[in-house]
């Protein structure tokens, strides 16, 4: 089992920018002004999209599905007033490969209901809309 | 007012790694195996810590407080079973400068209750522990 704890160090580097250091030298810059890096809400969007995408890759490459490409487009609607939290997330999954619609739908359902740690850490009243497009290649 | 929508594109680049592209060429790599970049849960941790840290910088530099440095150490406890969501977040704020404890406490309270979009997008039953250390420099 992976370590059940997540640790992270953040250092202010000027203006509204910070360096986030994870273990083993992995780091990123985040910027509340959206200049030097992703803003906190963009990081949250990236966390959610990548968490579900990882589940899709995991599940579809474990089965005999021939997944060759995956892109996810995310749009997040925020509240108009402070704290301007997410109210609705729309994720469009563009899948390349020999993948059945039913396999993709099942993978997304499992991610949402069972596996995705990020989605399941979010408020339960955030709406989630999942859209899928499959571009099937020819089997070699 | 900032754009109320957050948009992001994610592209699978192999194994469990993805490139996340935000507008204006800002990008990062995220990795479910924690090799090439921060994992999704580490991104969520970075989002939460930086969101609150930005509020602290915003509030303390707007007042006459002499904030000269800020570091945040985050530990997140996850559930033992799937979906292994966050159950508890502990953030230690190390502040340098001529800042009163009451100012820092008020800034963190405002962030938590009113301003922080990321924290207020998380499940309402996640425990939050905030610890503060102030290292006061000498006024020039």
CSV table of C-alpha atoms in Angstrom, one decimal:
chain,number,residue,atom,x,y,z
A,1,UNK,CA,0.0,0.0,0.0
A,2,UNK,CA,1.2,3.5,-0.8
A,3,UNK,CA,2.0,5.8,2.1
A,4,UNK,CA,-1.3,7.0,3.6
A,5,UNK,CA,0.1,10.4,4.3
A,6,UNK,CA,0.7,13.2,1.9
A,7,UNK,CA,3.4,15.7,2.8
A,8,UNK,CA,4.3,19.0,1.1
A,9,UNK,CA,6.3,22.1,1.8
A,10,UNK,CA,5.4,25.5,0.4
A,11,UNK,CA,7.7,28.5,0.2
A,12,UNK,CA,6.7,32.1,-0.7
A,13,UNK,CA,8.9,33.3,-3.5
A,14,UNK,CA,7.3,36.8,-4.0
A,15,UNK,CA,4.1,38.5,-5.1
A,16,UNK,CA,1.5,35.7,-4.9
A,17,UNK,CA,3.9,32.9,-6.1
A,18,UNK,CA,5.0,29.9,-4.1
A,19,UNK,CA,7.2,26.9,-4.7
A,20,UNK,CA,5.6,23.6,-3.7
A,21,UNK,CA,8.1,20.8,-2.8
A,22,UNK,CA,7.0,17.2,-2.7
A,23,UNK,CA,9.4,14.4,-1.6
A,24,UNK,CA,12.2,13.3,-3.9
A,25,UNK,CA,12.8,16.7,-5.4
A,26,UNK,CA,9.5,17.0,-7.2
A,27,UNK,CA,8.3,20.6,-7.3
A,28,UNK,CA,6.1,23.1,-9.0
A,29,UNK,CA,5.4,26.8,-8.9
A,30,UNK,CA,1.9,28.0,-8.2
A,31,UNK,CA,0.8,31.6,-8.6
A,32,UNK,CA,-2.4,33.4,-7.4
A,33,UNK,CA,-1.9,35.9,-10.2
A,34,UNK,CA,-1.8,33.1,-12.9
A,35,UNK,CA,1.5,34.3,-14.4
A,36,UNK,CA,4.3,32.1,-13.1
A,37,UNK,CA,2.3,28.9,-12.8
A,38,UNK,CA,-1.1,27.4,-12.3
A,39,UNK,CA,-3.3,29.1,-9.7
A,40,UNK,CA,-4.6,27.1,-6.7
A,41,UNK,CA,-8.0,26.5,-8.4
A,42,UNK,CA,-6.2,25.4,-11.6
A,43,UNK,CA,-4.2,23.0,-9.4
A,44,UNK,CA,-7.4,21.6,-8.0
A,45,UNK,CA,-8.8,21.2,-11.5
A,46,UNK,CA,-5.5,19.4,-12.6
A,47,UNK,CA,-5.7,17.2,-9.5
A,48,UNK,CA,-9.3,16.2,-10.3
A,49,UNK,CA,-8.8,15.6,-14.0
A,50,UNK,CA,-5.6,13.7,-13.6
A,51,UNK,CA,-7.0,11.5,-10.8
A,52,UNK,CA,-9.9,10.4,-13.0
A,53,UNK,CA,-7.7,10.0,-16.1
A,54,UNK,CA,-5.2,7.8,-14.1
A,55,UNK,CA,-8.1,5.6,-13.1
A,56,UNK,CA,-9.3,5.3,-16.8
A,57,UNK,CA,-5.7,4.4,-17.9
A,58,UNK,CA,-5.4,1.9,-15.0
A,59,UNK,CA,-8.7,0.2,-15.7
A,60,UNK,CA,-8.6,0.2,-19.5
A,61,UNK,CA,-5.0,-1.0,-19.8
A,62,UNK,CA,-5.7,-3.8,-17.3
A,63,UNK,CA,-8.5,-5.1,-19.5
A,64,UNK,CA,-7.9,-6.1,-23.1
A,65,UNK,CA,-8.9,-2.6,-24.3
A,66,UNK,CA,-6.4,-1.0,-26.8
A,67,UNK,CA,-6.1,2.5,-25.3
A,68,UNK,CA,-3.6,4.5,-27.4
A,69,UNK,CA,-4.4,8.1,-26.4
A,70,UNK,CA,-6.3,10.1,-23.8
A,71,UNK,CA,-7.0,13.8,-23.5
A,72,UNK,CA,-9.3,15.5,-20.9
A,73,UNK,CA,-10.8,19.0,-21.2
A,74,UNK,CA,-12.0,20.4,-17.9
A,75,UNK,CA,-14.3,23.4,-17.3
A,76,UNK,CA,-15.0,24.4,-13.7
A,77,UNK,CA,-17.8,26.8,-12.8
A,78,UNK,CA,-17.2,28.8,-9.7
A,79,UNK,CA,-19.6,30.6,-7.3
A,80,UNK,CA,-20.0,34.3,-8.1
A,81,UNK,CA,-19.4,35.3,-4.5
A,82,UNK,CA,-16.6,34.5,-2.0
A,83,UNK,CA,-15.3,31.9,-1.4
A,84,UNK,CA,-15.9,31.4,-5.1
A,85,UNK,CA,-15.7,27.6,-4.7
A,86,UNK,CA,-16.3,25.1,-7.5
A,87,UNK,CA,-20.0,24.4,-8.1
A,88,UNK,CA,-19.8,22.3,-11.2
A,89,UNK,CA,-17.1,20.4,-13.1
A,90,UNK,CA,-17.4,19.3,-16.7
A,91,UNK,CA,-14.8,16.8,-18.0
A,92,UNK,CA,-14.7,15.8,-21.6
A,93,UNK,CA,-12.7,12.5,-22.1
A,94,UNK,CA,-11.3,12.1,-25.6
A,95,UNK,CA,-10.1,8.6,-26.0
A,96,UNK,CA,-8.2,7.0,-28.9
A,97,UNK,CA,-8.0,3.3,-29.4
A,98,UNK,CA,-10.1,0.2,-29.6
A,99,UNK,CA,-12.2,0.9,-26.6
A,100,UNK,CA,-15.9,0.0,-26.2
A,101,UNK,CA,-18.2,2.8,-24.9
A,102,UNK,CA,-19.3,0.4,-22.2
A,103,UNK,CA,-15.7,-0.1,-21.0
A,104,UNK,CA,-15.1,3.6,-20.8
A,105,UNK,CA,-18.4,4.3,-19.1
A,106,UNK,CA,-17.6,1.6,-16.5
A,107,UNK,CA,-14.1,2.9,-15.9
A,108,UNK,CA,-15.5,6.5,-15.3
A,109,UNK,CA,-18.2,5.1,-13.0
A,110,UNK,CA,-15.6,3.2,-10.9
A,111,UNK,CA,-13.4,6.2,-10.7
A,112,UNK,CA,-16.2,8.5,-9.5
A,113,UNK,CA,-17.8,6.1,-7.1
A,114,UNK,CA,-14.8,4.0,-5.8
A,115,UNK,CA,-11.3,4.9,-6.7
A,116,UNK,CA,-10.7,8.7,-7.3
A,117,UNK,CA,-9.3,10.1,-4.1
A,118,UNK,CA,-9.4,13.6,-5.3
A,119,UNK,CA,-13.0,13.6,-6.5
A,120,UNK,CA,-14.1,11.9,-3.3
A,121,UNK,CA,-12.3,14.6,-1.2
A,122,UNK,CA,-14.5,17.3,-2.8
A,123,UNK,CA,-17.8,18.7,-1.5
A,124,UNK,CA,-20.6,16.3,-2.2
A,125,UNK,CA,-22.8,19.0,-3.7
A,126,UNK,CA,-20.4,19.8,-6.6
A,127,UNK,CA,-22.1,18.7,-9.9
A,128,UNK,CA,-20.0,16.4,-12.1
A,129,UNK,CA,-20.7,16.1,-15.8
A,130,UNK,CA,-18.7,13.5,-17.8
A,131,UNK,CA,-18.7,13.6,-21.6
A,132,UNK,CA,-16.9,10.9,-23.7
A,133,UNK,CA,-15.7,10.8,-27.3
A,134,UNK,CA,-14.0,7.7,-28.6
A,135,UNK,CA,-11.9,7.7,-31.8
A,136,UNK,CA,-11.4,4.1,-32.8
A,137,UNK,CA,-8.2,3.3,-34.7
A,138,UNK,CA,-7.7,0.2,-36.8
A,139,UNK,CA,-6.3,-2.9,-35.1
A,140,UNK,CA,-2.8,-3.6,-36.5
B,1,UNK,CA,-13.6,40.2,-11.2
B,2,UNK,CA,-11.5,37.2,-12.4
B,3,UNK,CA,-13.0,34.8,-14.9
B,4,UNK,CA,-15.5,32.7,-13.0
B,5,UNK,CA,-14.6,29.6,-15.1
B,6,UNK,CA,-11.5,27.5,-14.8
B,7,UNK,CA,-10.3,25.7,-17.9
B,8,UNK,CA,-7.6,23.1,-18.2
B,9,UNK,CA,-6.5,20.5,-20.8
B,10,UNK,CA,-4.8,17.2,-19.8
B,11,UNK,CA,-2.9,15.0,-22.2
B,12,UNK,CA,-1.7,11.4,-21.4
B,13,UNK,CA,2.1,11.2,-22.0
B,14,UNK,CA,2.7,7.6,-21.0
B,15,UNK,CA,2.6,5.3,-17.9
B,16,UNK,CA,0.5,7.3,-15.4
B,17,UNK,CA,1.9,10.7,-16.4
B,18,UNK,CA,-0.1,13.6,-17.8
B,19,UNK,CA,0.7,17.1,-19.0
B,20,UNK,CA,-1.8,19.7,-17.7
B,21,UNK,CA,-2.1,22.8,-19.8
B,22,UNK,CA,-3.7,26.0,-18.4
B,23,UNK,CA,-4.2,29.2,-20.5
B,24,UNK,CA,-1.3,31.3,-21.6
B,25,UNK,CA,1.2,28.4,-21.8
B,26,UNK,CA,1.3,27.6,-18.1
B,27,UNK,CA,1.7,23.8,-17.7
B,28,UNK,CA,2.8,21.1,-15.3
B,29,UNK,CA,3.4,17.4,-15.3
B,30,UNK,CA,1.4,15.2,-12.9
B,31,UNK,CA,2.3,11.5,-12.3
B,32,UNK,CA,0.2,8.8,-10.5
B,33,UNK,CA,3.5,7.0,-9.8
B,34,UNK,CA,5.0,10.1,-8.2
B,35,UNK,CA,8.1,10.0,-10.4
B,36,UNK,CA,7.8,12.7,-13.1
B,37,UNK,CA,5.8,15.1,-11.0
B,38,UNK,CA,3.3,15.6,-8.2
B,39,UNK,CA,0.6,13.0,-7.9
B,40,UNK,CA,-3.1,14.1,-8.0
B,41,UNK,CA,-3.4,14.1,-4.2
B,42,UNK,CA,-0.1,16.1,-3.9
B,43,UNK,CA,-1.6,18.6,-6.4
B,44,UNK,CA,-4.7,18.8,-4.1
B,45,UNK,CA,-2.4,19.4,-1.1
B,46,UNK,CA,-0.5,22.1,-3.0
B,47,UNK,CA,-3.8,23.7,-4.1
B,48,UNK,CA,-5.0,23.9,-0.5
B,49,UNK,CA,-1.8,25.1,1.0
B,50,UNK,CA,-1.2,27.7,-1.6
B,51,UNK,CA,-4.8,29.0,-1.5
B,52,UNK,CA,-4.6,29.7,2.2
B,53,UNK,CA,-1.0,31.0,1.9
B,54,UNK,CA,-2.1,33.5,-0.8
B,55,UNK,CA,-4.9,34.7,1.5
B,56,UNK,CA,-2.4,35.2,4.3
B,57,UNK,CA,0.0,37.2,2.1
B,58,UNK,CA,-2.9,39.2,0.7
B,59,UNK,CA,-4.3,40.1,4.1
B,60,UNK,CA,-1.1,40.7,5.9
B,61,UNK,CA,0.5,42.8,3.2
B,62,UNK,CA,-2.6,44.9,2.9
B,63,UNK,CA,-2.4,45.8,6.6
B,64,UNK,CA,0.7,47.4,8.1
B,65,UNK,CA,2.1,44.0,9.0
B,66,UNK,CA,5.8,43.5,8.0
B,67,UNK,CA,5.6,40.1,6.5
B,68,UNK,CA,9.0,39.1,5.1
B,69,UNK,CA,8.8,35.3,4.8
B,70,UNK,CA,6.2,32.5,4.7
B,71,UNK,CA,6.6,28.7,4.6
B,72,UNK,CA,3.8,26.2,5.0
B,73,UNK,CA,4.3,22.5,5.8
B,74,UNK,CA,1.3,20.3,5.0
B,75,UNK,CA,0.5,16.8,6.2
B,76,UNK,CA,-2.6,15.1,4.8
B,77,UNK,CA,-4.1,11.9,6.3
B,78,UNK,CA,-5.9,9.7,3.9
B,79,UNK,CA,-8.5,7.0,4.5
B,80,UNK,CA,-7.1,3.5,4.6
B,81,UNK,CA,-9.6,2.1,2.1
B,82,UNK,CA,-10.7,3.2,-1.4
B,83,UNK,CA,-11.3,5.9,-2.4
B,84,UNK,CA,-8.5,6.9,0.1
B,85,UNK,CA,-9.8,10.5,0.3
B,86,UNK,CA,-8.3,13.1,2.7
B,87,UNK,CA,-9.7,12.9,6.2
B,88,UNK,CA,-7.5,15.4,7.9
B,89,UNK,CA,-5.2,18.2,6.9
B,90,UNK,CA,-2.6,19.8,9.1
B,91,UNK,CA,-0.9,23.0,8.0
B,92,UNK,CA,2.0,24.6,9.8
B,93,UNK,CA,2.4,28.3,8.9
B,94,UNK,CA,6.0,29.5,9.6
B,95,UNK,CA,5.9,33.3,9.3
B,96,UNK,CA,8.9,35.7,9.4
B,97,UNK,CA,8.4,39.4,10.1
B,98,UNK,CA,6.8,41.9,12.4
B,99,UNK,CA,3.4,40.2,12.5
B,100,UNK,CA,1.2,39.9,15.6
B,101,UNK,CA,-0.3,36.6,16.5
B,102,UNK,CA,-3.8,38.1,16.4
B,103,UNK,CA,-3.2,39.4,12.8
B,104,UNK,CA,-2.1,35.9,11.6
B,105,UNK,CA,-4.9,34.1,13.4
B,106,UNK,CA,-7.4,36.5,11.9
B,107,UNK,CA,-6.0,36.1,8.4
B,108,UNK,CA,-6.2,32.3,8.7
B,109,UNK,CA,-9.8,32.5,10.0
B,110,UNK,CA,-10.8,34.7,7.1
B,111,UNK,CA,-9.2,32.4,4.6
B,112,UNK,CA,-10.9,29.3,6.1
B,113,UNK,CA,-14.3,30.8,6.5
B,114,UNK,CA,-14.6,33.4,3.7
B,115,UNK,CA,-11.9,33.5,1.0
B,116,UNK,CA,-10.2,30.2,0.3
B,117,UNK,CA,-11.9,28.8,-2.8
B,118,UNK,CA,-10.0,25.5,-2.6
B,119,UNK,CA,-10.6,24.8,1.0
B,120,UNK,CA,-14.3,25.6,0.5
B,121,UNK,CA,-14.5,23.2,-2.4
B,122,UNK,CA,-13.4,20.3,-0.2
B,123,UNK,CA,-15.7,17.9,1.8
B,124,UNK,CA,-17.1,19.6,4.8
B,125,UNK,CA,-16.1,16.7,7.1
B,126,UNK,CA,-12.4,17.0,6.5
B,127,UNK,CA,-10.7,18.1,9.7
B,128,UNK,CA,-8.4,21.1,9.4
B,129,UNK,CA,-5.6,21.8,11.9
B,130,UNK,CA,-3.8,25.1,11.6
B,131,UNK,CA,-0.5,25.6,13.5
B,132,UNK,CA,1.4,28.9,13.5
B,133,UNK,CA,5.0,29.9,14.3
B,134,UNK,CA,6.1,33.5,14.1
B,135,UNK,CA,9.8,34.5,13.9
B,136,UNK,CA,9.9,38.2,14.5
B,137,UNK,CA,12.7,40.2,12.9
B,138,UNK,CA,13.8,43.6,14.1
B,139,UNK,CA,12.2,46.7,12.5
B,140,UNK,CA,14.9,48.5,10.4
